[in-house]
């Protein structure tokens, strides 16, 4: 994951109500994707919950937006394994409330409102196609 001076999809965070923004910024800056997923599945860590007066449903909305933003940090290239790329897509589908959705469906969900993320998904598709091309060249498909 790159440093803080990089392009990310900010639209998910921008869509949050202003009263959620401080909590979202805290999560984005101080927690790894794995920790965000843990909080989304098992509840917000007490030290985070104590800093912000939010209801569980609000935390879910914030966590989904931050998770999607964090996913867009990843520079997907052929140096990343197909397993990891697929995991990022699985996480994306989960945070968009469409678990198990294929890349094409995920793309349709975001293309209108989240242009950077849609471009990120196009890059994911290009990398996946490179893997297929290499596998075919090696006679594996």
XYZ file of N, CA and C in Angstrom:
423
model
N 0.851 -1.160 0.000
C 0.000 0.000 0.000
C 0.904 1.232 0.000
N 0.620 2.200 -0.850
C 1.463 3.379 -0.908
C 1.274 4.298 0.297
N 2.053 5.354 0.326
C 1.939 6.339 1.395
C 0.689 7.181 1.243
N 0.643 8.306 1.881
C -0.572 9.123 1.880
C -0.712 10.036 0.669
N 0.324 10.183 -0.125
C 0.263 11.061 -1.288
C -0.051 10.258 -2.542
N -1.256 9.715 -2.603
C -1.658 8.922 -3.740
C -3.149 9.099 -3.977
N -3.584 8.727 -5.161
C -4.993 8.848 -5.493
C -5.766 7.684 -4.887
N -6.893 7.995 -4.315
C -7.807 6.986 -3.787
C -9.223 7.421 -4.136
N -10.151 6.503 -3.997
C -11.552 6.845 -4.193
C -12.066 7.518 -2.931
N -12.266 8.821 -2.994
C -12.751 9.585 -1.840
C -14.270 9.653 -1.787
N -14.933 9.238 -2.848
C -16.381 9.367 -2.932
C -17.141 8.624 -1.854
N -16.633 7.485 -1.436
C -17.318 6.724 -0.390
C -17.337 7.513 0.918
N -16.229 8.162 1.225
C -16.158 8.974 2.447
C -16.949 10.265 2.291
N -16.893 10.859 1.109
C -17.634 12.101 0.853
C -19.137 11.899 1.012
N -19.610 10.702 0.763
C -21.040 10.410 0.854
C -21.523 10.266 2.301
N -20.590 10.152 3.230
C -20.963 10.015 4.642
C -21.463 11.345 5.203
N -22.401 11.294 6.152
C -22.806 12.531 6.835
C -21.613 13.166 7.553
N -21.638 14.460 7.678
C -20.535 15.192 8.313
C -20.244 14.676 9.726
N -21.266 14.253 10.433
C -21.070 13.781 11.811
C -20.291 12.466 11.887
N -20.103 11.784 10.765
C -19.356 10.530 10.740
C -17.898 10.737 10.325
N -17.581 11.894 9.808
C -16.292 12.094 9.139
C -15.081 11.943 10.051
N -15.159 12.433 11.288
C -14.009 12.308 12.193
C -13.703 10.840 12.486
N -14.743 10.067 12.730
C -14.544 8.639 12.995
C -13.974 7.947 11.757
N -14.495 8.297 10.589
C -13.999 7.695 9.342
C -12.536 8.039 9.118
N -12.169 9.294 9.352
C -10.778 9.722 9.174
C -9.861 8.970 10.131
N -10.301 8.791 11.359
C -9.522 8.052 12.349
C -9.282 6.620 11.883
N -10.323 5.968 11.441
C -10.193 4.589 10.971
C -9.299 4.496 9.741
N -9.485 5.417 8.824
C -8.712 5.395 7.583
C -7.218 5.560 7.856
N -6.879 6.443 8.742
C -5.473 6.775 8.971
C -4.744 5.843 9.934
N -5.479 5.225 10.849
C -4.790 4.486 11.903
C -5.016 2.969 11.914
N -5.833 2.470 10.989
C -6.129 1.036 11.014
C -5.909 0.399 9.646
N -5.343 -0.808 9.671
C -5.107 -1.572 8.445
C -6.422 -2.182 7.963
N -6.419 -2.580 6.710
C -7.613 -3.191 6.127
C -8.056 -4.403 6.937
N -7.135 -5.226 7.355
C -7.498 -6.420 8.137
C -8.194 -6.042 9.445
N -7.750 -4.967 10.071
C -8.386 -4.512 11.305
C -9.787 -3.967 11.037
N -9.935 -3.251 9.930
C -11.250 -2.725 9.566
C -12.237 -3.862 9.318
N -11.772 -4.896 8.637
C -12.630 -6.052 8.389
C -12.993 -6.760 9.688
N -12.032 -6.859 10.579
C -12.293 -7.466 11.882
C -13.372 -6.680 12.630
N -13.257 -5.358 12.621
C -14.258 -4.528 13.296
C -15.619 -4.649 12.616
N -15.621 -4.750 11.301
C -16.893 -4.853 10.567
C -17.594 -6.161 10.896
N -16.824 -7.217 11.123
C -17.416 -8.523 11.395
C -17.653 -8.788 12.881
N -16.809 -8.219 13.736
C -16.867 -8.553 15.165
C -17.169 -7.389 16.086
N -17.363 -6.216 15.521
C -17.651 -5.042 16.335
C -16.453 -4.120 16.444
N -16.757 -2.862 16.594
C -15.731 -1.826 16.663
C -14.930 -1.986 17.949
N -13.633 -1.827 17.828
C -12.759 -1.941 18.994
C -13.193 -0.924 20.054
N -13.173 -1.313 21.328
C -13.610 -0.407 22.391
C -12.878 0.934 22.396
N -11.568 0.910 22.120
C -10.826 2.179 22.146
C -11.285 3.134 21.053
N -11.817 2.607 19.964
C -12.360 3.450 18.898
C -13.760 3.901 19.281
N -14.549 2.965 19.731
C -15.932 3.259 20.100
C -16.010 4.319 21.196
N -15.081 4.297 22.116
C -15.085 5.260 23.214
C -14.775 6.690 22.765
N -14.103 6.835 21.623
C -13.757 8.174 21.119
C -14.895 8.845 20.360
N -15.861 8.047 19.906
C -16.933 8.589 19.071
C -18.284 8.048 19.536
N -19.256 8.927 19.650
C -20.589 8.550 20.113
C -21.454 8.183 18.911
N -21.325 6.918 18.472
C -22.055 6.456 17.295
C -22.750 5.137 17.589
N -23.848 4.917 16.906
C -24.612 3.676 17.046
C -24.005 2.592 16.150
N -24.265 1.315 16.461
C -23.706 0.225 15.641
C -24.008 0.369 14.146
N -25.204 0.761 13.777
C -25.556 0.905 12.363
C -24.717 2.013 11.702
N -24.402 3.043 12.460
C -23.553 4.118 11.936
C -22.129 3.610 11.726
N -21.654 2.797 12.664
C -20.316 2.220 12.516
C -20.234 1.340 11.273
N -21.286 0.566 11.006
C -21.291 -0.276 9.801
C -21.152 0.571 8.549
N -21.903 1.656 8.490
C -21.846 2.543 7.319
C -20.450 3.154 7.166
N -19.896 3.596 8.268
C -18.550 4.182 8.254
C -17.521 3.145 7.838
N -17.586 1.979 8.449
C -16.611 0.927 8.138
C -16.685 0.514 6.671
N -17.880 0.386 6.128
C -17.999 0.028 4.715
C -17.336 1.080 3.832
N -17.576 2.355 4.121
C -16.976 3.433 3.327
C -15.457 3.438 3.455
N -14.958 3.237 4.655
C -13.511 3.238 4.879
C -12.869 2.002 4.240
N -13.519 0.867 4.343
C -12.998 -0.357 3.716
C -12.881 -0.169 2.214
N -13.914 0.371 1.592
C -13.871 0.588 0.142
C -12.781 1.583 -0.235
N -12.619 2.608 0.557
C -11.558 3.592 0.311
C -10.196 2.922 0.435
N -10.037 2.125 1.466
C -8.767 1.442 1.717
C -8.442 0.461 0.587
N -9.445 -0.227 0.075
C -9.229 -1.152 -1.041
C -8.652 -0.404 -2.240
N -9.138 0.821 -2.454
C -8.669 1.585 -3.613
C -7.213 2.038 -3.468
N -6.622 1.890 -2.280
C -5.209 2.203 -2.075
C -4.304 1.220 -2.827
N -4.784 0.004 -2.992
C -3.929 -1.050 -3.539
C -3.692 -0.848 -5.028
N -2.422 -0.905 -5.391
C -2.026 -0.819 -6.786
C -1.982 -2.251 -7.317
N -3.000 -2.618 -8.071
C -3.119 -3.987 -8.559
C -2.306 -4.135 -9.839
N -1.311 -5.012 -9.768
C -0.454 -5.311 -10.913
C -0.267 -6.823 -10.977
N 0.432 -7.271 -12.002
C 0.701 -8.705 -12.114
C 1.679 -9.186 -11.047
N 2.265 -8.276 -10.297
C 3.131 -8.661 -9.180
C 2.318 -9.170 -7.986
N 1.030 -8.851 -7.975
C 0.137 -9.301 -6.921
C -0.439 -10.657 -7.354
N -0.592 -11.554 -6.432
C -1.100 -12.878 -6.789
C -2.592 -12.815 -7.115
N -3.049 -13.708 -7.995
C -4.492 -13.765 -8.282
C -5.322 -13.986 -7.016
N -4.781 -14.750 -6.084
C -5.483 -15.001 -4.814
C -5.736 -13.685 -4.063
N -4.727 -12.829 -4.009
C -4.877 -11.550 -3.309
C -5.824 -10.611 -4.051
N -5.749 -10.623 -5.356
C -6.660 -9.796 -6.153
C -8.100 -10.242 -5.922
N -8.312 -11.534 -5.946
C -9.660 -12.051 -5.711
C -10.155 -11.717 -4.309
N -9.248 -11.706 -3.342
C -9.624 -11.342 -1.970
C -10.063 -9.880 -1.915
N -9.357 -9.005 -2.627
C -9.762 -7.595 -2.676
C -11.152 -7.450 -3.295
N -11.429 -8.224 -4.321
C -12.763 -8.179 -4.939
C -13.826 -8.735 -3.999
N -13.489 -9.759 -3.259
C -14.410 -10.328 -2.272
C -14.727 -9.286 -1.186
N -13.708 -8.604 -0.723
C -13.882 -7.562 0.291
C -14.749 -6.432 -0.270
N -14.489 -6.055 -1.504
C -15.267 -4.993 -2.142
C -16.736 -5.371 -2.225
N -17.025 -6.570 -2.692
C -18.412 -7.025 -2.806
C -19.087 -7.040 -1.434
N -18.363 -7.477 -0.413
C -18.885 -7.496 0.962
C -19.238 -6.085 1.424
N -18.322 -5.141 1.232
C -18.541 -3.766 1.698
C -19.628 -3.047 0.901
N -19.890 -3.512 -0.309
C -20.973 -2.944 -1.127
C -22.303 -3.669 -0.896
N -22.316 -4.618 0.022
C -23.508 -5.389 0.373
C -23.995 -6.262 -0.775
N -23.057 -6.772 -1.558
C -23.336 -7.710 -2.637
C -22.325 -8.862 -2.574
N -22.315 -9.598 -1.454
C -21.311 -10.662 -1.318
C -21.404 -11.660 -2.466
N -20.243 -12.050 -2.952
C -20.169 -13.020 -4.026
C -20.383 -12.446 -5.418
N -20.603 -11.143 -5.514
C -20.835 -10.524 -6.823
C -19.584 -10.607 -7.681
N -19.761 -10.893 -8.970
C -18.610 -10.898 -9.874
C -18.139 -9.480 -10.163
N -16.946 -9.378 -10.700
C -16.362 -8.070 -10.992
C -17.290 -7.229 -11.865
N -17.925 -7.810 -12.835
C -18.807 -7.043 -13.730
C -19.960 -6.399 -12.965
N -20.511 -7.100 -12.003
C -21.602 -6.544 -11.191
C -21.083 -5.445 -10.263
N -19.926 -5.671 -9.683
C -19.325 -4.652 -8.818
C -19.094 -3.376 -9.625
N -18.581 -3.548 -10.832
C -18.334 -2.399 -11.701
C -19.629 -1.624 -11.953
N -20.702 -2.317 -12.247
C -21.983 -1.659 -12.498
C -22.476 -0.895 -11.274
N -22.173 -1.389 -10.094
C -22.596 -0.728 -8.862
C -21.888 0.607 -8.635
N -20.654 0.722 -9.119
C -19.850 1.915 -8.797
C -19.600 2.853 -9.966
N -19.809 2.399 -11.194
C -19.369 3.174 -12.360
C -19.959 4.584 -12.441
N -21.177 4.770 -12.013
C -21.830 6.076 -12.134
C -21.305 7.098 -11.113
N -21.158 6.671 -9.876
C -20.843 7.607 -8.793
C -19.398 7.592 -8.303
N -18.659 6.557 -8.623
C -17.309 6.409 -8.086
C -16.332 6.132 -9.223
N -15.992 7.168 -9.949
C -15.203 7.032 -11.174
C -13.809 6.474 -10.930
N -13.141 6.940 -9.885
C -11.805 6.417 -9.600
C -11.884 4.920 -9.293
N -12.881 4.536 -8.515
C -13.024 3.125 -8.166
C -13.359 2.292 -9.399
N -14.185 2.828 -10.277
C -14.504 2.122 -11.526
C -13.232 1.926 -12.357
N -12.380 2.941 -12.403
C -11.106 2.809 -13.115
C -10.209 1.784 -12.433
N -10.238 1.760 -11.124
C -9.461 0.772 -10.370
C -9.932 -0.638 -10.739
N -11.242 -0.820 -10.836
C -11.784 -2.124 -11.218
C -11.399 -2.500 -12.645
N -11.338 -1.532 -13.521
C -10.877 -1.799 -14.887
C -9.435 -2.302 -14.860
N -8.612 -1.699 -14.016
C -7.229 -2.141 -13.870
C -7.176 -3.575 -13.335
N -8.030 -3.878 -12.399
C -8.105 -5.240 -11.874
C -8.441 -6.211 -13.003
N -9.400 -5.850 -13.834
C -9.783 -6.714 -14.945
C -8.636 -6.893 -15.930
N -7.915 -5.818 -16.211
C -6.767 -5.913 -17.126
C -5.706 -6.865 -16.573
N -5.436 -6.768 -15.294
C -4.440 -7.647 -14.667
C -4.924 -9.093 -14.709
N -6.192 -9.303 -14.435
C -6.734 -10.657 -14.499
C -6.603 -11.232 -15.911
N -6.837 -10.404 -16.908
C -6.721 -10.856 -18.292
C -5.261 -11.187 -18.638
N -4.323 -10.449 -18.055
C -2.899 -10.762 -18.243
C -2.578 -12.147 -17.687
N -3.136 -12.461 -16.525
C -2.920 -13.785 -15.942
C -3.471 -14.872 -16.858
N -4.632 -14.641 -17.419
C -5.241 -15.615 -18.335
C -4.372 -15.774 -19.581
N -3.909 -14.653 -20.116
C -3.051 -14.667 -21.310
C -1.786 -15.488 -21.044
N -1.151 -15.266 -19.903
C 0.074 -16.006 -19.560
C -0.218 -17.492 -19.345
N -1.339 -17.781 -18.713
C -1.704 -19.183 -18.489
C -1.961 -19.892 -19.810
N -2.622 -19.223 -20.739
C -2.872 -19.819 -22.054
C -1.565 -20.033 -22.802
N -0.657 -19.068 -22.714
C 0.628 -19.187 -23.387
C 1.441 -20.367 -22.861
N 1.247 -20.689 -21.588
C 1.960 -21.819 -20.973
C 1.186 -23.129 -21.128
N 0.024 -23.052 -21.779
C -0.781 -24.251 -21.982
C -1.522 -24.709 -20.742
N -1.707 -23.815 -19.789
C -2.395 -24.180 -18.543
C -3.896 -24.049 -18.656
N -4.368 -23.366 -19.694
C -5.830 -23.218 -19.887
C -6.249 -23.770 -21.230
